[in-house]
mmCIF file of C-alpha atoms and ligand atoms in Angstrom:
data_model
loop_
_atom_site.group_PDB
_atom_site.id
_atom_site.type_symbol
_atom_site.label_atom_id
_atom_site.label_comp_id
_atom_site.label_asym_id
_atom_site.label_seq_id
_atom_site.Cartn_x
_atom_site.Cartn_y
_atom_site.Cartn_z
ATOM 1 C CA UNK R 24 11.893 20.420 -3.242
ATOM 2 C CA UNK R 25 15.471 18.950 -3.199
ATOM 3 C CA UNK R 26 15.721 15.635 -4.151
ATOM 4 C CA UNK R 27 18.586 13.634 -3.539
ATOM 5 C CA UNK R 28 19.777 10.348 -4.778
ATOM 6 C CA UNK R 29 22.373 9.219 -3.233
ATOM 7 C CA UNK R 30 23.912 5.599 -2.937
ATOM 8 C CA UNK R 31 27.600 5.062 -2.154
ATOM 9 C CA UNK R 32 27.446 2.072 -4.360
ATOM 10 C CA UNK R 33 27.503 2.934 -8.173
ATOM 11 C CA UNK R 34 24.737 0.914 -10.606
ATOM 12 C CA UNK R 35 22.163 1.455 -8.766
ATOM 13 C CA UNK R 36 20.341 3.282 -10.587
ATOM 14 C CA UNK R 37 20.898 6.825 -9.609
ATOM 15 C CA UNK R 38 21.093 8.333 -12.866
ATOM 16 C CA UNK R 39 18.060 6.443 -14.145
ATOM 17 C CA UNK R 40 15.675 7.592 -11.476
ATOM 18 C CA UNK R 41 17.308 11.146 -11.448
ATOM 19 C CA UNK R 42 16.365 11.830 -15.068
ATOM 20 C CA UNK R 43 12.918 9.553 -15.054
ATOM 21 C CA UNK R 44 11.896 11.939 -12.146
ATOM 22 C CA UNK R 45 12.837 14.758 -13.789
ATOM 23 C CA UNK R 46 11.531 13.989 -17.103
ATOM 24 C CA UNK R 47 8.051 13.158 -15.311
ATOM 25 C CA UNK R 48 7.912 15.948 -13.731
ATOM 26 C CA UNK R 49 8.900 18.334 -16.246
ATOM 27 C CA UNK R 50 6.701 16.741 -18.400
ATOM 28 C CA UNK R 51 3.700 17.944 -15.916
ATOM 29 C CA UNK R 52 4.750 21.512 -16.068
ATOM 30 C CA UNK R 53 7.409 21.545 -13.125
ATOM 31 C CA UNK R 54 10.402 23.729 -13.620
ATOM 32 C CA UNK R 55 13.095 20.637 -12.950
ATOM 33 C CA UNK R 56 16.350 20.764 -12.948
ATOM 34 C CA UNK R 57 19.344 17.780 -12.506
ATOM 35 C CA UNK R 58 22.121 18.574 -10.792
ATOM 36 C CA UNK R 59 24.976 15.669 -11.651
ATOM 37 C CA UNK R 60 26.927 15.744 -8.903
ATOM 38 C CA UNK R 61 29.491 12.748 -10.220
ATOM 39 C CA UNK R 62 32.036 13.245 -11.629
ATOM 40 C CA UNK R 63 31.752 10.925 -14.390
ATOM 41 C CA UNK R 64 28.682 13.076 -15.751
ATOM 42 C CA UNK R 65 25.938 10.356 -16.977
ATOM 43 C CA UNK R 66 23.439 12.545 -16.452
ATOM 44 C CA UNK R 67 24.831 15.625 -18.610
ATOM 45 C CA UNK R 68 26.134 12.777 -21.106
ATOM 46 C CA UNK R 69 22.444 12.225 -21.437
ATOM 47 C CA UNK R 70 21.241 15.379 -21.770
ATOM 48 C CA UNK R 71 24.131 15.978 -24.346
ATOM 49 C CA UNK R 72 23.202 12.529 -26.834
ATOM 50 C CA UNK R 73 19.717 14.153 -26.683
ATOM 51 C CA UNK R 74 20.485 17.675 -27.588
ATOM 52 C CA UNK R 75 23.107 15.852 -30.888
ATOM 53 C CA UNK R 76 19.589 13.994 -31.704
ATOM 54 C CA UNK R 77 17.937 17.343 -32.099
ATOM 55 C CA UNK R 78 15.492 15.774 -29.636
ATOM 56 C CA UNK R 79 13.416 19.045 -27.509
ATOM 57 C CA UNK R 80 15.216 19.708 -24.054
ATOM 58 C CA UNK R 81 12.809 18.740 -20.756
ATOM 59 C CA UNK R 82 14.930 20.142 -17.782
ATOM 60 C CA UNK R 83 18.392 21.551 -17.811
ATOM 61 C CA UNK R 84 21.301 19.094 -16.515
ATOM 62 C CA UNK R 85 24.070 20.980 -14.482
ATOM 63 C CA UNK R 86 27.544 19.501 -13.524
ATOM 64 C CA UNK R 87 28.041 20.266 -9.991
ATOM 65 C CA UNK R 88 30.530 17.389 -8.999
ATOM 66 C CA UNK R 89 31.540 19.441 -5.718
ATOM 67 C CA UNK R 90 31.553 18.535 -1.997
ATOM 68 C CA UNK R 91 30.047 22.842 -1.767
ATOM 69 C CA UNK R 92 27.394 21.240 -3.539
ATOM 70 C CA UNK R 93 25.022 22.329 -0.140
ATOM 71 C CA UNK R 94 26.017 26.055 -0.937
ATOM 72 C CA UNK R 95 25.263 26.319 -4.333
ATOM 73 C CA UNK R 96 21.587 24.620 -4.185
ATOM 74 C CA UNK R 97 19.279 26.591 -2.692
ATOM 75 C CA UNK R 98 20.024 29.620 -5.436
ATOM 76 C CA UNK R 99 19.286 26.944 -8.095
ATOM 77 C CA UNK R 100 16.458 25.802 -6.130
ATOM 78 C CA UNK R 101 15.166 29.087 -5.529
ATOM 79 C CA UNK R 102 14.218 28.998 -9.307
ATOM 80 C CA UNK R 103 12.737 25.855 -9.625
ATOM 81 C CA UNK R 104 9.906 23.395 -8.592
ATOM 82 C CA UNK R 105 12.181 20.260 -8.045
ATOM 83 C CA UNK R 106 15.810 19.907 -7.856
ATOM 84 C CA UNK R 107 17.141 16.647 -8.016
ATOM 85 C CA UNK R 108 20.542 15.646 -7.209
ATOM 86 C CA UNK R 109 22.127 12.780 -8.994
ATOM 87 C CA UNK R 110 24.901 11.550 -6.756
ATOM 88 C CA UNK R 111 28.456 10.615 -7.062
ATOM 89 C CA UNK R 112 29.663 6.884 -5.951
ATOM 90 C CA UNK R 113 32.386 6.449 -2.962
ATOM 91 C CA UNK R 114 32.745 10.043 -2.662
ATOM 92 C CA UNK R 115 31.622 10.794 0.445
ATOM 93 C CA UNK R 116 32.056 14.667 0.407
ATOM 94 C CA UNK R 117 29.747 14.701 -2.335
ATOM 95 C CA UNK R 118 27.146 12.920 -1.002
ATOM 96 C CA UNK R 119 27.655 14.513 2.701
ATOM 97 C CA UNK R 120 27.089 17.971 1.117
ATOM 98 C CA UNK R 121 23.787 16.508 -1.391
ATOM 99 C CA UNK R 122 22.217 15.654 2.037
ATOM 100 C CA UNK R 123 23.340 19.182 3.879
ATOM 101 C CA UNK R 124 21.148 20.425 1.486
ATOM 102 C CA UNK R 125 18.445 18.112 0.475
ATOM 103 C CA UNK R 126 14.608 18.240 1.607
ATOM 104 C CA UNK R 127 14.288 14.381 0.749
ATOM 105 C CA UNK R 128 16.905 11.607 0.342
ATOM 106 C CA UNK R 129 16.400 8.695 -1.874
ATOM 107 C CA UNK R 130 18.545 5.710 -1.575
ATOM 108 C CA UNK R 131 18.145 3.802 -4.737
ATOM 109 C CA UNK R 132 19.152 0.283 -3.946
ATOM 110 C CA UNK R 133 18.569 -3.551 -5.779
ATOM 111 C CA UNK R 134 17.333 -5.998 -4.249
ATOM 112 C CA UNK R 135 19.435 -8.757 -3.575
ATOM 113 C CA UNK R 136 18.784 -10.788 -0.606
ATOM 114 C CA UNK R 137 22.640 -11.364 -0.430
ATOM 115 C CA UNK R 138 23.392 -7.227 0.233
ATOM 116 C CA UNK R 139 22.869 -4.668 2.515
ATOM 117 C CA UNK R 140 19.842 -2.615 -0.051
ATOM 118 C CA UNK R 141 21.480 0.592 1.762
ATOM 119 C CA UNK R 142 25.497 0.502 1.931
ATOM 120 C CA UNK R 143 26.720 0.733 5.677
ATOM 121 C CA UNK R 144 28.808 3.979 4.478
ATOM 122 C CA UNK R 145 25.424 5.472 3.750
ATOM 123 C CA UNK R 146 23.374 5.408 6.518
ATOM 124 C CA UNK R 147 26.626 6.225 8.220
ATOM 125 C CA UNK R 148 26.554 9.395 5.962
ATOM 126 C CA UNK R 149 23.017 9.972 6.937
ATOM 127 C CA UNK R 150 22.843 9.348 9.994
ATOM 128 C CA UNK R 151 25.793 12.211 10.488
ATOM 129 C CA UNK R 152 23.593 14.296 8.574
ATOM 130 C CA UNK R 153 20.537 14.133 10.774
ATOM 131 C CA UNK R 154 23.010 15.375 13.599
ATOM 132 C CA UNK R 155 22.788 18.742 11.834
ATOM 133 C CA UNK R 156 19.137 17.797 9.962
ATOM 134 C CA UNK R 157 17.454 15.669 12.742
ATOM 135 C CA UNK R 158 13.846 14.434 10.517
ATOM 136 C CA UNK R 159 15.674 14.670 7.170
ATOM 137 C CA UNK R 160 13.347 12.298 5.516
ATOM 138 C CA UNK R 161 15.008 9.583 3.635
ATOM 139 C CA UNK R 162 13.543 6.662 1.740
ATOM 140 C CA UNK R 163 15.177 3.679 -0.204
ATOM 141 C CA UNK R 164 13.793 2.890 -3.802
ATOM 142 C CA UNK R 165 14.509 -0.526 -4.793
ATOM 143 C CA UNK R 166 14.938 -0.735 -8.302
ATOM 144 C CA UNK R 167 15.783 -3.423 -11.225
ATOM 145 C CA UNK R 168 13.156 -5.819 -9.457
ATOM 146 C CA UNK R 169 12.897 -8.934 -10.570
ATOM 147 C CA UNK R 170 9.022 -9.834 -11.339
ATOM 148 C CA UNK R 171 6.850 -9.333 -9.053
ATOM 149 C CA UNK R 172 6.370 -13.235 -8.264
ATOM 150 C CA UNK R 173 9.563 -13.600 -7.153
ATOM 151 C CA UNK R 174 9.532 -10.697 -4.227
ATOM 152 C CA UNK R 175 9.227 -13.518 -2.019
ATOM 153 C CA UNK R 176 7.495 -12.742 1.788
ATOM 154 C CA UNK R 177 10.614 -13.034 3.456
ATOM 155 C CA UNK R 178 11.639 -10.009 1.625
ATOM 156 C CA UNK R 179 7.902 -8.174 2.350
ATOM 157 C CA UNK R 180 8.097 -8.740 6.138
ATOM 158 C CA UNK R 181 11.869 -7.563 5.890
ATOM 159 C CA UNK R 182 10.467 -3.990 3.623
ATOM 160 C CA UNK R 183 8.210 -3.116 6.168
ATOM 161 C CA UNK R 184 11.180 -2.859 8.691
ATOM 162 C CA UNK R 185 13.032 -1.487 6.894
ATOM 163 C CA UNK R 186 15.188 2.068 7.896
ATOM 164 C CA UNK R 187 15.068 3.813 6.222
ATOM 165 C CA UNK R 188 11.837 3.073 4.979
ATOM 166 C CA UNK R 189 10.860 1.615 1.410
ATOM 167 C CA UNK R 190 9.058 3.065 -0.948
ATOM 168 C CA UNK R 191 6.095 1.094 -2.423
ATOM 169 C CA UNK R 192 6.687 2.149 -5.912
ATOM 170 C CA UNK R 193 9.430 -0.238 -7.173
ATOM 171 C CA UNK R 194 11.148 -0.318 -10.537
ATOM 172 C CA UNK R 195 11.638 -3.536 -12.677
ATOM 173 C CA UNK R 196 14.346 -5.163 -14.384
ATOM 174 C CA UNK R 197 13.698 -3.185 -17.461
ATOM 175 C CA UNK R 198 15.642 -2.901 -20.857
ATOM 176 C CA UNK R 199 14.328 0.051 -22.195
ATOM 177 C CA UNK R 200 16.106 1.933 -19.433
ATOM 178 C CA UNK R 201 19.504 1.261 -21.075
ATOM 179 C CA UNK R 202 17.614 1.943 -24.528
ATOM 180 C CA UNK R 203 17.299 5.440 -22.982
ATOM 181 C CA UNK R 204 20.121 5.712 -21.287
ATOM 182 C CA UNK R 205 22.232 5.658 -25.016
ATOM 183 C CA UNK R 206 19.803 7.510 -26.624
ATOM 184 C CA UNK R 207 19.044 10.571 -25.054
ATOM 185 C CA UNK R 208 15.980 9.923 -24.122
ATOM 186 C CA UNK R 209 13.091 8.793 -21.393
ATOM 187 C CA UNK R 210 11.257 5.096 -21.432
ATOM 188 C CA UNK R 211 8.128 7.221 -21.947
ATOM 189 C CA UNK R 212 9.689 8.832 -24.975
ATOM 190 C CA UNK R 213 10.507 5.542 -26.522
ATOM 191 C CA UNK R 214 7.228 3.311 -25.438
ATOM 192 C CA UNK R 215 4.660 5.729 -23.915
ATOM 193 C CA UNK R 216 2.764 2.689 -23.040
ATOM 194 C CA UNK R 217 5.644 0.845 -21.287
ATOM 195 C CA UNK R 218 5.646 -0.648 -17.575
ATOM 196 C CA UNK R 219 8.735 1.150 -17.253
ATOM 197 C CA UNK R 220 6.716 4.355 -17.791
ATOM 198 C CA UNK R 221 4.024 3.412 -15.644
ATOM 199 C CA UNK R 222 6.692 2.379 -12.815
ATOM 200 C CA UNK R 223 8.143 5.763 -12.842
ATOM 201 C CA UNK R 224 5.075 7.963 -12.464
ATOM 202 C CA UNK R 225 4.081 5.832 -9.397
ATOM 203 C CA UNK R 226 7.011 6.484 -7.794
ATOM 204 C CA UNK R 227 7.297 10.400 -9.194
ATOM 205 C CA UNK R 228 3.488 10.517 -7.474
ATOM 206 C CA UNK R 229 4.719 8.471 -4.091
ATOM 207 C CA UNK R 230 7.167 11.291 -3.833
ATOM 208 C CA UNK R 231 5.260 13.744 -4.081
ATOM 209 C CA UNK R 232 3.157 12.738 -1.690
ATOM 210 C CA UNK R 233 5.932 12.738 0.747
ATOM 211 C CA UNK R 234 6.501 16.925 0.016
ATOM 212 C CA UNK R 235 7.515 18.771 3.142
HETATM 213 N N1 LIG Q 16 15.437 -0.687 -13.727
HETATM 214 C C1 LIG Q 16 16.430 -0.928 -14.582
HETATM 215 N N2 LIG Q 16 16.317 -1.914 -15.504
HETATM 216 C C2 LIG Q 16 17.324 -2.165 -16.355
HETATM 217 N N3 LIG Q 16 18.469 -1.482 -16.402
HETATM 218 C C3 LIG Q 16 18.643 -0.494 -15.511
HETATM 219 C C4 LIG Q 16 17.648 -0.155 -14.561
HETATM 220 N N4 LIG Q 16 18.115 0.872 -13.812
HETATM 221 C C5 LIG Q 16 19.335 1.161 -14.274
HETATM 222 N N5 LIG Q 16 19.671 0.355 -15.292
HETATM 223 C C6 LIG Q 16 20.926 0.346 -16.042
HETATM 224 O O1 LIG Q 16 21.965 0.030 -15.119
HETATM 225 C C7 LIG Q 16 23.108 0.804 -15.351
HETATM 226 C C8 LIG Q 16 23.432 1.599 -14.095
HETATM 227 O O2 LIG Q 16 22.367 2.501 -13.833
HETATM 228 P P1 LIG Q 16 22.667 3.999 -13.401
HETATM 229 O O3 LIG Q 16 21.349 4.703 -13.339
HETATM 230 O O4 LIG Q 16 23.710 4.589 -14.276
HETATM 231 O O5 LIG Q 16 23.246 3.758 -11.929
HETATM 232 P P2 LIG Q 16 24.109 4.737 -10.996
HETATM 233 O O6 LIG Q 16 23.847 6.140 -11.443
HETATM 234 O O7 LIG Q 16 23.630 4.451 -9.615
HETATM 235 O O8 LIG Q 16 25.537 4.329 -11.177
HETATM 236 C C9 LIG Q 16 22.792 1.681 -16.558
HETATM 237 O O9 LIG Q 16 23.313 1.040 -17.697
HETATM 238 C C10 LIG Q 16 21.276 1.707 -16.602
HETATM 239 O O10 LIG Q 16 20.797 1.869 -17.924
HETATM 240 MG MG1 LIG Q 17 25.161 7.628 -12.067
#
């Protein structure tokens, strides 16, 4: 499966849930591989502090940050389980070509009641997608949530309007993402027993259960 996360809007987690869901997966035998598709290269900055801290590689990262992203995929894919696609901010061409190719788009977003969770460039981009890929399924993850008290019912009824639709899984506001972030390494890595850790494996499963 291709994954894509895509979000015109940079900060929003992209990276984190790119290499969380990779590292998950991996981590239950999948052959994974991350495709950074910006060209600031977080992801392979990442994957570069880990291999300096001698720490054991997961998944391969790949710099792709290309709008013929959609032509070079399917080979890569072609040898793995999951693909996932961490995408570039503002460039459209980027993200147009992630979701030529993509079997699933995931729109991280956060969730402030004062902004669109999905930018109005990117369900523009997707919705000009699905005039090539009518059904390409796309979900929004809503991440650095504040506790779970404060998801107030205004914002429940508004979720389960929501298009595209919102995953259950949600991510907290969580520090020991930036923790891994600098070091190389996953949450799970660094607290096996953190909520973090537990976060990402319900979303990793949610997905899953969403396979084509
Ligand atoms: N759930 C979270 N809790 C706390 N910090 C987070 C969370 N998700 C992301 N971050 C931090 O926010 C910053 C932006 O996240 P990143 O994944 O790089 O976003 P994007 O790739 O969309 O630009 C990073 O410093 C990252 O460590
Ligand atoms: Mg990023």
């Amino acid at each position: 499966m291709i994954v894509a996360l895509v979000n015109q809007k940079g900060g929003v987690g992209k990276t984190t849930l790119a290499l969380h869901l990779a590292g998950r997966w991996a981590g239950k035998g999948k052959r994974v591989v991350v495709v950074d598709a910006d060209p600031q290269g977080s992801a392979l900055d990442w994957s570069e502090q880990r291999a300096r801290e001698g720490v054991a590689r997961l998944f391969g990262v790949l710099g792709l940050p290309r709008e013929t992203l959609h032509r070079e995929l399917p080979a890569i894919a072609a040898d793995a389980d999951h693909v996932i696609v961490d995408g570039a901010p503002r460039i459209a061409g980027v993200a147009r070509s992630a979701l030529l190719a993509a079997d699933l788009v995931l729109i991280p977003a956060t969730p402030s009641p004062l902004d669109g969770w999905a930018s109005a460039e990117m369900l523009r981009l997707l919705d000009e997608a699905r005039v090539f890929r009518p059904g390409l399924p796309a979900r929004m993850v809503l991440n650095r949530c504040a506790a779970r008290t404060v998801i107030a019912r205004e914002i429940a009824e508004a979720l389960a309007e929501h298009d595209p639709p919102v995953l259950g899984a949600r991510i907290g506001q969580r520090v020991i993402f930036a923790d891994a972030a600098r070091t190389g390494r996953l949450a799970e890595e660094l607290d096996p027993g953190c909520l973090a850790a537990a976060e990402i494996a319900a979303l990793a499963a949610e997905i899953e259960g969403l396979a084509p």
